[in-house]
Amino acid sequence: MPETKSKYFIPTIGAAIVLTGGIAAYMYFKGGPTGDSAGALGSAKVVPSTALMATYITTEPEAWAKLQQFGTPEAQQLVAKGLESFNQDMLRDTNISYEKDIKPWVGGVMVAVLPPNPVQPAQFNPPSGTPNKPTKLQAEPKMLLVVGIKDKIGALNFGNKLKAQKGIKFQEIEYKGEKITEATDKGKPTYSVVLNNSQLLLSPEKPTIEQAIDTFKGQPSFATKEGASSILAKGVDVKNTLAQIYIPDYAGMIQQLAAANPQGTQLPPQTLKQLQQVKSMVAGVGVDDAGLRVKAIANLDSQLNKFQYQNTAAKIVGEFPTETFALISGQGISKTWSTLLEQSKDYPEFNQAVAQVRQQLKQINLDLDKEVIGWMDGEFAIGAIPSNQGILASVGFGGAFLFDTSDRKTAEATLSKLDDLIKKQPVTVAQRTIDGKNVTEWQVPQQGALLSHGWLDQDTVFVAIGGPVAEAIATKKNQSLDGSETFKAVTGTLQKPNGGYFYIDMDKTMTVVNRFAAAQPLPPQATAILSSIRGLGVTATSPDKSTSQVEMLLALKPKAAK
C-alpha cells in the first residue's frame, strides 16, 4: 500500500520542492528582492484552474536576511561559491548581471505544475519498415512560472538587453490581443508574456502560456478552484515565510498524473480510496530564531480517515539519557496496527506478507497480534545511544526500545517465551540487578550482553541492544534527554500536545557517522553543510479527524558558531 501510494506522490512533490529550493537558495545568497506572501493570491489568478499544485516563493528581504544569520563560515563559503559558479554558467557569454539587470525588478515567484497532455500510443507511428518495438511513452507535467514585476522600467530594460544577446532568436506571436515572445537559445524555445505590465509568465510550452492568457481573460483560475481558494487564503502560519506549497486536490493530482501516462500502472480502486482520504494540502517554509521551520496541513475526509490520532505526554522521553542522538516516540502501536489491518484489507500483497509473519511466529508459539503487538497500547520510544564497550565496540552505538503497557502480564509472558527460545542457541540467559532493577541479559561468550530487558516501573518495559545501553537506561546517574540543551533547542518550539517526536542530534550523529566513514570520509562539502545543523525535530498533531498537521524544525547553528 505505501509503495503504490508514494510511487506517484514522491516524484511530483519532490520536483516542486527541488525547483523551489533552487530558486530559494539563489535568492538567499543573492539577497532576494522584495515580494511578499500576499502576492500568492495575485499570481494564482493567472494560473489555469487545471493546475495540480503551485509553489509561491516570497522575496521579502527581511526573511532572507534572517536565514543568513545561520550557518558555519565553511558552509557559507561553500554554498556561496557553488551559487557563484551557477550564476556564471547561467549567464555565460552574456553581459547580463543578476545584481544589476534582474534583481531590481523581480517580485515574488509562483511555480505552477499543470497536468501533462494525455499521450496516446497511436500518436507514435514508427516509419515504415522500422521494426515494431515497444515504445516507452512518458508524459511530463507542464511548468508555468509567474514572476511579479515590481519595477516596470527595470523589467523593460532587461528585456531589451536580453534581445541584444547574440545567439538568441526572438519571435513575437499574437494571441487574443497579447504578445507572446518566443526566445530560442541553442534550439530550445522558451515562451513568455507580460500581463498587465505587472506579471511575467514563462514556460517551455506555448500552449501553457496560451492557457494562462485565457485565464487572465476570464477563464477559471487556480485562485477560484475548489479547494485552492481556502488554502491560498489561510496558508500556513510560519514566521518570515520563504515559500508556500498548495495542493488543492491531492487525489485528483495523483489520478491525472497516472492517467496521462499510457505506460504507467493504473491506480487500483483500493489505492484511490486511500488517496481520497486527503482532500487538500498546504505547506509553508519559514525561518525564525531556531532555524528553518516547515509546517504542513492536510485537510482530510473524516468519513474515510480511520486512523485514531492519540496525543502523547512524552514522559517516556525522560527515560533516555542525554547522550541519546536519535529518537522516535509515539503512542498506541496496537491501535495503529489494528487500523492498518482494517485499511489494508483490500491489499493482497500486504495481507500475504502479514500472513507469512503470523505463520513464522506461530511456529515458535507466538501470536503476532496478541502477544507481540497487542500489549503495546501506551506510549513508546526507540532511541540510539552511543557506546564503545562490549558487543557494541565495533559499531559505536546501541539501541533501546521502551513501551508503556496496561497489560504487563502478556508482555512478561512474551519476553519469557523469547528467553526460552534463545536458550537453545549458544547464548546464556542470565539475571542481574542494575540500580535496583531486575534485568534479564542474553550474554554472548567473551562479548557481553547482546540484548537486555527489564522493567523501569510497573508499566514501562525496556529492551536494550548492548549491555552498556541497558545500564544507561536503567541507571539514573546522568541528566535525561528531555532536559538536555540540544533536545530542548530542537523540539522545545514544536507544537504541543503532539503525537510524538522524531529527533536527531546532528553533532552526536556525525560522531558515529565519521566512525563508519573513517576508510572513506565524507566529502568536505557534505561535512560543511552537516556541521551547520544542530539537529532535526519533527512532530505531528491532529486537532480533529478532518485535519492533520506536521511540523519540522531544522535547527541551525548561528553564523558566529565555529
Coordinates of C-alpha atoms in Angstrom, one line a residue:
M1 CA 0.0 0.0 0.0
P2 CA 2.6 2.6 1.0
E3 CA 4.8 1.8 -2.0
T4 CA 1.9 2.2 -4.5
K5 CA 0.8 5.5 -3.0
S6 CA 4.3 7.0 -2.8
K7 CA 5.1 5.9 -6.3
Y8 CA 3.1 8.9 -7.6
F9 CA 3.4 11.3 -4.7
I10 CA 7.1 11.5 -4.1
P11 CA 8.3 12.4 -7.7
T12 CA 5.6 15.2 -8.0
I13 CA 6.2 16.8 -4.7
G14 CA 9.9 16.2 -4.9
A15 CA 10.2 18.0 -8.3
A16 CA 8.4 21.1 -6.9
I17 CA 10.5 21.2 -3.7
V18 CA 13.7 20.8 -5.7
L19 CA 12.7 23.6 -8.0
T20 CA 11.6 25.8 -5.2
G21 CA 14.8 25.0 -3.2
G22 CA 17.0 26.0 -6.2
I23 CA 15.3 29.4 -6.6
A24 CA 15.2 29.9 -2.9
A25 CA 18.9 29.2 -2.4
Y26 CA 19.8 31.5 -5.2
M27 CA 17.8 34.3 -3.6
Y28 CA 19.2 33.5 -0.2
F29 CA 22.8 34.2 -1.2
K30 CA 22.0 37.0 -3.6
G31 CA 19.8 38.8 -1.1
G32 CA 16.4 38.4 -2.9
P33 CA 14.3 41.3 -4.0
T34 CA 11.0 42.3 -2.4
G35 CA 7.8 40.3 -3.0
D36 CA 5.6 39.5 -0.1
S37 CA 3.4 36.4 0.6
A38 CA 0.3 38.3 -0.2
G39 CA 1.3 38.1 -3.9
A40 CA 0.5 34.4 -3.9
L41 CA -3.2 35.1 -4.5
G42 CA -2.5 37.6 -7.3
S43 CA -0.2 35.1 -9.0
A44 CA -2.8 32.3 -8.7
K45 CA -5.3 34.4 -10.6
V46 CA -3.4 33.9 -13.9
V47 CA -2.7 30.2 -13.3
P48 CA -5.2 28.0 -15.0
S49 CA -7.6 26.1 -12.8
T50 CA -6.3 22.8 -14.1
A51 CA -3.0 23.3 -12.2
L52 CA -2.3 20.4 -9.9
M53 CA -0.2 22.3 -7.5
A54 CA 1.6 25.6 -7.1
T55 CA 4.5 26.9 -5.0
Y56 CA 4.9 30.6 -4.2
I57 CA 8.4 31.9 -3.2
T58 CA 8.3 35.1 -1.3
T59 CA 11.3 37.5 -1.7
E60 CA 10.9 39.7 1.3
P61 CA 14.4 40.9 2.2
E62 CA 13.8 40.6 6.0
A63 CA 13.0 36.9 5.7
W64 CA 16.1 36.0 3.7
A65 CA 18.3 38.2 5.9
K66 CA 17.1 36.2 8.9
L67 CA 18.2 33.0 7.2
Q68 CA 21.6 34.5 6.6
Q69 CA 22.2 34.6 10.3
F70 CA 22.8 30.8 10.3
G71 CA 25.5 28.5 9.0
T72 CA 29.1 28.0 9.8
P73 CA 31.6 30.0 7.8
E74 CA 32.7 26.9 5.9
A75 CA 29.1 26.2 4.8
Q76 CA 28.5 29.8 3.9
Q77 CA 31.6 29.9 1.7
L78 CA 30.8 26.5 0.1
V79 CA 27.3 27.4 -0.9
A80 CA 28.2 30.9 -2.0
K81 CA 31.0 29.5 -4.2
G82 CA 28.6 27.0 -5.7
L83 CA 26.0 29.6 -6.5
E84 CA 28.6 31.9 -7.9
S85 CA 29.5 29.2 -10.4
F86 CA 25.9 28.6 -11.1
N87 CA 25.4 32.3 -11.8
Q88 CA 28.4 32.3 -14.2
D89 CA 27.1 29.2 -16.0
M90 CA 23.6 30.6 -16.4
L91 CA 24.8 34.0 -17.7
R92 CA 27.8 32.8 -19.6
D93 CA 28.5 34.5 -22.9
T94 CA 26.2 37.4 -22.0
N95 CA 26.8 40.8 -20.5
I96 CA 23.8 40.4 -18.1
S97 CA 24.4 40.8 -14.4
Y98 CA 21.9 39.3 -11.9
E99 CA 22.6 42.1 -9.4
K100 CA 22.1 44.9 -11.9
D101 CA 19.8 43.5 -14.5
I102 CA 17.5 41.0 -12.8
K103 CA 17.3 41.6 -9.0
P104 CA 15.9 45.2 -9.1
W105 CA 12.7 44.3 -10.8
V106 CA 11.8 40.8 -9.8
G107 CA 9.0 40.3 -7.2
G108 CA 7.6 37.0 -5.9
V109 CA 7.7 33.9 -8.0
M110 CA 5.0 31.2 -8.4
V111 CA 5.8 27.9 -9.9
A112 CA 2.7 26.0 -11.1
V113 CA 2.5 22.4 -12.2
L114 CA -0.1 21.7 -14.8
P115 CA -1.2 18.2 -15.9
P116 CA 0.6 16.6 -18.8
N117 CA -1.1 16.3 -22.1
P118 CA -2.6 12.8 -22.5
V119 CA -0.5 10.9 -25.0
Q120 CA -1.9 8.0 -26.9
P121 CA 0.3 5.3 -28.3
A122 CA -1.3 5.8 -31.7
Q123 CA 0.4 9.2 -31.9
F124 CA 3.8 7.4 -32.1
N125 CA 3.8 5.9 -35.6
P126 CA 7.3 4.5 -36.5
P127 CA 8.5 5.0 -40.0
S128 CA 7.6 2.3 -42.5
G129 CA 10.0 -0.6 -42.4
T130 CA 11.0 0.1 -38.8
P131 CA 10.7 -3.0 -36.5
N132 CA 7.7 -2.7 -34.4
K133 CA 9.4 -2.4 -31.0
P134 CA 7.6 -1.4 -27.8
T135 CA 7.9 2.4 -27.3
K136 CA 8.3 3.8 -23.9
L137 CA 6.0 6.8 -23.6
Q138 CA 6.3 9.3 -20.9
A139 CA 4.1 12.4 -20.4
E140 CA 5.7 15.1 -18.2
P141 CA 3.8 17.7 -16.2
K142 CA 3.8 21.2 -17.7
M143 CA 5.5 24.1 -15.8
L144 CA 4.4 27.7 -15.6
L145 CA 6.4 30.4 -13.8
V146 CA 4.6 33.6 -12.8
V147 CA 7.1 36.3 -11.8
G148 CA 5.9 39.5 -10.2
I149 CA 7.2 42.8 -11.7
K150 CA 7.8 45.5 -9.1
D151 CA 9.8 47.8 -11.4
K152 CA 8.4 48.1 -14.9
I153 CA 11.2 50.2 -16.3
G154 CA 13.8 47.8 -14.9
A155 CA 12.0 44.8 -16.5
L156 CA 11.8 46.6 -19.8
N157 CA 15.5 47.4 -19.8
F158 CA 16.2 43.8 -19.0
G159 CA 14.1 42.6 -21.9
N160 CA 15.8 45.0 -24.3
K161 CA 19.2 43.8 -23.1
L162 CA 18.2 40.2 -23.5
K163 CA 17.1 40.8 -27.0
A164 CA 20.5 42.2 -27.8
Q165 CA 22.3 39.0 -26.8
K166 CA 24.0 37.0 -29.6
G167 CA 22.8 33.5 -30.4
I168 CA 19.2 34.0 -29.1
K169 CA 16.4 34.3 -31.7
F170 CA 13.2 36.1 -30.9
Q171 CA 9.8 35.9 -32.4
E172 CA 6.6 37.6 -31.4
I173 CA 3.3 35.7 -31.7
E174 CA -0.1 37.4 -31.3
Y175 CA -2.7 35.6 -29.1
K176 CA -6.0 37.2 -28.1
G177 CA -4.5 40.6 -28.0
E178 CA -1.4 39.6 -26.0
K179 CA 2.1 39.3 -27.4
I180 CA 3.9 36.0 -26.7
T181 CA 7.6 36.1 -27.1
E182 CA 9.4 33.0 -28.3
A183 CA 13.1 33.0 -27.4
T184 CA 15.1 30.2 -28.9
D185 CA 18.6 29.5 -27.5
K186 CA 20.5 26.5 -28.8
G187 CA 17.4 25.1 -30.4
K188 CA 15.4 25.2 -27.1
P189 CA 12.4 27.6 -27.1
T190 CA 11.0 29.5 -24.1
Y191 CA 7.7 31.3 -24.3
S192 CA 6.8 34.3 -22.2
V193 CA 4.2 37.0 -22.0
V194 CA 3.8 40.1 -19.8
L195 CA 0.3 40.6 -18.5
N196 CA -1.0 44.0 -17.3
N197 CA 2.6 45.2 -17.0
S198 CA 2.8 43.5 -13.6
Q199 CA 3.4 39.8 -14.2
L200 CA 5.9 38.0 -16.4
L201 CA 4.8 34.4 -17.3
L202 CA 7.3 31.9 -18.7
S203 CA 7.0 28.3 -19.9
P204 CA 8.8 25.9 -22.3
E205 CA 5.4 25.1 -23.8
K206 CA 3.4 27.7 -25.9
P207 CA 0.0 26.0 -25.1
T208 CA 0.7 26.6 -21.4
I209 CA 1.2 30.3 -22.0
E210 CA -2.0 30.4 -24.1
Q211 CA -3.9 28.7 -21.3
A212 CA -2.6 31.4 -18.8
I213 CA -3.7 34.2 -21.2
D214 CA -7.2 32.5 -21.4
T215 CA -7.2 32.6 -17.6
F216 CA -6.2 36.2 -17.5
K217 CA -9.1 36.9 -19.9
G218 CA -11.7 35.3 -17.6
Q219 CA -11.4 31.5 -17.7
P220 CA -11.4 29.7 -14.3
S221 CA -8.2 30.2 -12.3
F222 CA -6.3 28.4 -9.6
A223 CA -7.4 31.1 -7.2
T224 CA -11.0 30.2 -7.7
K225 CA -10.6 26.4 -7.9
E226 CA -12.5 24.4 -5.3
G227 CA -10.1 23.6 -2.5
A228 CA -7.5 26.1 -3.6
S229 CA -9.2 29.3 -2.6
S230 CA -9.3 28.3 1.1
I231 CA -5.7 27.2 1.3
L232 CA -4.5 30.2 -0.6
A233 CA -6.3 32.5 1.9
K234 CA -5.2 30.7 5.0
G235 CA -1.7 29.5 4.1
V236 CA 0.4 28.2 6.9
D237 CA 1.5 30.3 10.0
V238 CA 5.3 30.4 9.9
K239 CA 7.5 33.4 10.7
N240 CA 9.4 35.0 7.9
T241 CA 7.8 33.0 5.2
L242 CA 10.1 31.9 2.4
A243 CA 7.8 29.7 0.4
Q244 CA 4.3 28.1 0.5
I245 CA 3.1 25.0 -1.4
Y246 CA -0.5 24.5 -2.4
I247 CA -2.2 21.2 -3.4
P248 CA -5.9 21.7 -3.7
D249 CA -6.9 18.2 -4.8
Y250 CA -4.4 15.6 -3.7
A251 CA -6.2 12.5 -5.0
G252 CA -7.1 14.3 -8.3
M253 CA -3.4 15.3 -8.8
I254 CA -2.2 11.7 -8.5
Q255 CA -5.0 10.4 -10.7
Q256 CA -4.3 12.9 -13.5
L257 CA -0.6 12.1 -13.5
A258 CA -1.2 8.4 -13.6
A259 CA -3.9 8.6 -16.3
A260 CA -1.8 10.8 -18.6
N261 CA 1.0 8.2 -18.8
P262 CA -0.1 5.3 -21.1
Q263 CA 2.8 3.2 -19.8
G264 CA 2.0 3.9 -16.2
T265 CA 0.3 1.4 -13.9
Q266 CA -3.4 2.2 -13.5
L267 CA -4.3 3.0 -9.9
P268 CA -6.3 0.2 -8.3
P269 CA -9.6 1.2 -6.6
Q270 CA -8.2 0.4 -3.1
T271 CA -5.2 2.8 -3.7
L272 CA -7.5 5.5 -5.0
K273 CA -9.7 5.1 -1.9
Q274 CA -6.6 5.6 0.3
L275 CA -5.6 8.7 -1.7
Q276 CA -9.1 10.2 -1.3
Q277 CA -8.5 10.4 2.5
V278 CA -6.5 13.6 1.8
K279 CA -8.6 16.4 0.3
S280 CA -6.1 19.2 0.1
M281 CA -2.7 20.1 1.4
V282 CA -0.7 23.3 2.1
A283 CA 2.8 23.6 3.4
G284 CA 4.9 26.6 4.4
V285 CA 8.6 27.2 4.9
G286 CA 9.9 29.9 7.2
V287 CA 12.8 31.0 9.3
D288 CA 12.9 32.0 12.9
D289 CA 15.4 32.3 15.8
A290 CA 15.7 28.4 16.0
G291 CA 16.3 27.8 12.3
L292 CA 14.4 26.6 9.2
R293 CA 10.8 25.6 10.0
V294 CA 8.4 23.7 7.8
K295 CA 4.7 23.3 8.6
A296 CA 2.2 21.2 6.5
I297 CA -1.6 20.9 7.0
A298 CA -3.6 18.2 5.3
N299 CA -7.4 18.5 5.1
L300 CA -8.8 15.0 5.5
D301 CA -12.1 13.3 4.6
S302 CA -13.3 12.4 8.1
Q303 CA -15.5 9.7 6.7
L304 CA -12.7 7.9 5.0
N305 CA -10.0 8.6 7.6
K306 CA -10.0 5.6 10.0
F307 CA -6.8 6.4 11.9
Q308 CA -7.3 7.3 15.6
Y309 CA -4.9 10.0 16.4
Q310 CA -3.6 10.0 20.0
N311 CA -1.7 12.7 21.9
T312 CA 1.3 11.6 23.9
A313 CA 2.6 13.1 27.2
A314 CA 6.2 12.4 26.0
K315 CA 7.1 11.3 29.6
I316 CA 8.9 8.3 28.2
V317 CA 11.5 10.6 26.6
G318 CA 12.7 11.4 30.1
E319 CA 13.8 7.7 30.5
F320 CA 16.5 8.2 27.9
P321 CA 20.0 9.5 28.8
T322 CA 21.1 12.9 27.5
E323 CA 23.7 11.2 25.2
T324 CA 20.9 9.7 23.0
F325 CA 21.5 11.0 19.5
A326 CA 18.4 9.8 17.7
L327 CA 14.8 9.1 18.9
I328 CA 11.3 8.2 17.6
S329 CA 8.4 8.3 20.1
G330 CA 4.7 7.9 19.8
Q331 CA 1.5 6.4 21.3
G332 CA -0.6 3.3 20.8
I333 CA 1.2 0.9 18.5
S334 CA -1.5 -1.8 19.0
K335 CA -4.4 0.6 18.0
T336 CA -2.4 1.8 14.9
W337 CA -1.8 -1.8 13.9
S338 CA -5.5 -2.7 14.1
T339 CA -6.4 0.4 12.0
L340 CA -3.7 -0.5 9.5
L341 CA -5.0 -4.0 9.1
E342 CA -8.5 -2.6 8.5
Q343 CA -7.3 -0.1 6.0
S344 CA -5.3 -2.7 4.1
K345 CA -7.8 -5.5 3.9
D346 CA -8.1 -4.9 0.1
Y347 CA -4.3 -5.2 -0.5
P348 CA -3.5 -8.8 -1.2
E349 CA 0.3 -8.2 -1.1
F350 CA 0.2 -6.6 2.3
N351 CA -2.2 -9.3 3.7
Q352 CA 0.0 -12.0 2.3
A353 CA 3.1 -10.6 4.0
V354 CA 1.3 -10.3 7.3
A355 CA 0.1 -13.9 7.0
Q356 CA 3.6 -15.1 6.4
V357 CA 4.9 -13.3 9.5
R358 CA 2.0 -14.7 11.6
Q359 CA 2.8 -18.2 10.4
Q360 CA 6.5 -17.8 11.1
L361 CA 5.8 -16.6 14.7
K362 CA 3.2 -19.3 15.2
Q363 CA 6.0 -21.9 14.6
I364 CA 7.7 -20.6 17.8
N365 CA 4.4 -20.4 19.7
L366 CA 3.9 -16.6 19.4
D367 CA 0.8 -14.8 18.3
L368 CA 1.7 -11.7 16.3
D369 CA -1.4 -9.7 17.1
K370 CA -1.9 -10.7 20.7
E371 CA 1.5 -11.5 22.1
V372 CA 3.8 -9.3 20.1
I373 CA 1.8 -6.1 19.3
G374 CA -1.4 -6.4 21.4
W375 CA 0.2 -5.2 24.7
M376 CA 1.9 -2.2 23.1
D377 CA -1.0 0.1 23.9
G378 CA 0.7 3.0 25.7
E379 CA 3.5 5.4 24.9
F380 CA 6.6 4.1 23.2
A381 CA 10.1 5.3 22.1
I382 CA 13.0 4.0 20.2
G383 CA 16.4 5.6 20.8
A384 CA 20.0 5.2 19.6
I385 CA 22.7 5.6 22.3
P386 CA 26.5 5.8 21.7
S387 CA 28.8 3.2 23.3
N388 CA 32.2 1.7 22.5
Q389 CA 32.0 -1.1 25.1
G390 CA 31.3 -4.8 24.9
I391 CA 29.5 -6.1 21.9
L392 CA 29.0 -2.5 20.7
A393 CA 32.7 -1.7 20.3
S394 CA 32.7 -2.4 16.6
V395 CA 29.7 -0.2 15.8
G396 CA 29.9 2.5 18.4
F397 CA 26.2 2.6 19.4
G398 CA 23.3 0.5 20.5
G399 CA 19.5 0.9 20.7
A400 CA 16.8 0.9 23.3
F401 CA 13.0 0.2 22.9
L402 CA 10.7 1.4 25.7
F403 CA 7.0 0.6 25.9
D404 CA 4.3 1.7 28.4
T405 CA 1.6 -1.0 28.7
S406 CA -1.6 -1.7 30.6
D407 CA -1.0 -5.5 30.1
R408 CA 2.2 -6.3 31.9
K409 CA 1.2 -10.0 32.2
T410 CA 1.2 -10.6 28.4
A411 CA 4.4 -8.6 27.9
E412 CA 6.2 -10.6 30.5
A413 CA 4.9 -13.9 29.0
T414 CA 6.1 -12.9 25.6
L415 CA 9.6 -12.0 26.8
S416 CA 9.7 -15.2 28.8
K417 CA 9.0 -17.2 25.6
L418 CA 11.8 -15.4 23.8
D419 CA 14.2 -16.1 26.6
D420 CA 13.3 -19.8 26.4
L421 CA 13.8 -19.8 22.6
I422 CA 17.2 -18.1 22.8
K423 CA 18.4 -20.6 25.3
K424 CA 18.5 -23.2 22.5
Q425 CA 21.3 -21.1 20.9
P426 CA 24.9 -20.7 22.2
V427 CA 23.7 -17.8 24.3
T428 CA 23.5 -17.6 28.1
V429 CA 20.3 -16.1 29.6
A430 CA 21.3 -14.6 33.0
Q431 CA 19.8 -12.3 35.6
R432 CA 21.5 -9.2 37.0
T433 CA 20.5 -6.2 39.0
I434 CA 21.1 -2.6 37.7
D435 CA 20.3 0.2 40.1
G436 CA 17.8 -2.0 42.0
K437 CA 16.0 -3.2 38.8
N438 CA 15.9 -6.9 37.8
V439 CA 17.3 -7.2 34.3
T440 CA 17.5 -10.3 32.0
E441 CA 20.5 -10.5 29.7
W442 CA 21.3 -12.6 26.6
Q443 CA 25.0 -13.0 27.0
V444 CA 27.4 -13.9 24.2
P445 CA 30.6 -15.6 25.4
Q446 CA 33.6 -13.2 25.6
Q447 CA 31.5 -10.3 24.2
G448 CA 29.0 -9.5 26.9
A449 CA 25.3 -8.8 26.7
L450 CA 23.7 -8.9 23.3
L451 CA 20.2 -8.0 24.5
S452 CA 18.7 -7.0 27.8
H453 CA 15.2 -6.4 29.0
G454 CA 13.6 -5.4 32.3
W455 CA 11.0 -3.1 33.9
L456 CA 11.7 0.6 34.8
D457 CA 8.4 0.7 36.8
Q458 CA 5.1 -1.1 37.0
D459 CA 4.1 -0.2 33.4
T460 CA 7.3 0.6 31.5
V461 CA 9.4 -2.2 29.9
F462 CA 12.7 -1.7 28.1
V463 CA 14.6 -3.9 25.6
A464 CA 18.2 -2.8 25.0
I465 CA 20.7 -3.8 22.4
G466 CA 24.1 -4.0 24.2
G467 CA 24.8 -4.2 27.9
P468 CA 26.1 -0.5 28.2
V469 CA 22.8 0.7 26.8
A470 CA 20.8 -1.3 29.4
E471 CA 22.9 0.3 32.1
A472 CA 22.3 3.8 30.6
I473 CA 18.5 3.2 30.6
A474 CA 18.2 1.5 33.9
T475 CA 20.5 3.9 35.8
K476 CA 19.5 7.5 36.6
K477 CA 23.0 8.8 37.1
N478 CA 23.0 11.5 34.4
Q479 CA 20.6 14.1 33.1
S480 CA 17.7 12.8 31.0
L481 CA 17.3 13.5 27.3
D482 CA 14.3 15.9 27.8
G483 CA 16.5 18.1 30.0
S484 CA 19.4 18.4 27.6
E485 CA 20.0 21.7 25.9
T486 CA 20.1 20.3 22.4
F487 CA 16.8 18.4 22.8
K488 CA 15.1 21.5 24.2
A489 CA 16.5 23.7 21.4
V490 CA 15.4 21.2 18.6
T491 CA 11.9 20.2 20.0
G492 CA 11.0 22.9 22.5
T493 CA 9.3 25.2 20.0
L494 CA 7.4 22.4 18.2
Q495 CA 3.6 22.3 18.6
K496 CA 2.2 20.7 21.8
P497 CA 0.4 18.5 22.6
N498 CA 1.5 16.2 19.8
G499 CA 1.7 12.5 18.8
G500 CA 5.4 12.1 19.4
Y501 CA 8.8 13.1 18.2
F502 CA 11.4 12.3 15.6
Y503 CA 14.7 13.8 16.8
I504 CA 18.3 13.8 15.7
D505 CA 21.2 15.4 17.4
M506 CA 23.4 16.2 14.4
D507 CA 26.8 16.6 16.3
K508 CA 26.4 13.3 18.1
T509 CA 25.2 11.6 15.0
M510 CA 28.1 12.8 13.0
T511 CA 30.5 11.3 15.5
V512 CA 29.0 7.9 14.8
V513 CA 28.9 8.5 11.0
N514 CA 32.5 9.6 10.9
R515 CA 33.5 6.4 12.7
F516 CA 32.0 4.4 9.9
A517 CA 33.4 6.8 7.3
A518 CA 37.0 6.5 8.5
A519 CA 38.0 4.5 5.5
Q520 CA 36.1 6.7 3.1
P521 CA 35.5 10.1 4.7
L522 CA 32.5 12.2 3.7
P523 CA 33.2 14.9 1.1
P524 CA 34.2 18.2 2.6
Q525 CA 31.1 19.8 1.1
A526 CA 28.8 17.4 2.9
T527 CA 30.7 17.8 6.2
A528 CA 30.5 21.6 6.0
I529 CA 26.7 21.6 5.5
L530 CA 26.0 18.9 8.2
S531 CA 28.2 20.8 10.6
S532 CA 25.9 23.8 10.3
I533 CA 22.9 21.8 11.6
R534 CA 22.3 21.5 15.3
G535 CA 19.6 19.0 15.0
L536 CA 16.3 17.9 13.4
G537 CA 12.9 17.7 15.1
V538 CA 9.6 16.5 13.6
T539 CA 6.2 16.1 15.2
A540 CA 2.6 15.7 14.2
T541 CA -0.8 16.7 15.6
S542 CA -4.4 16.2 14.7
P543 CA -6.9 18.5 16.3
D544 CA -9.8 16.6 14.7
K545 CA -10.5 13.8 12.2
S546 CA -10.5 16.2 9.3
T547 CA -7.1 17.9 10.0
S548 CA -3.6 16.6 10.2
Q549 CA -0.6 18.8 10.9
V550 CA 3.1 18.1 10.6
E551 CA 5.9 20.4 11.8
M552 CA 9.6 20.1 11.2
L553 CA 12.4 22.2 12.6
L554 CA 15.9 22.1 11.1
A555 CA 17.7 23.7 14.0
L556 CA 20.7 25.6 12.6
K557 CA 23.8 26.9 14.3
P558 CA 24.3 30.7 14.5
K559 CA 26.6 32.1 11.9
A560 CA 29.2 33.0 14.5
A561 CA 29.5 29.4 15.7
K562 CA 32.7 27.6 14.9

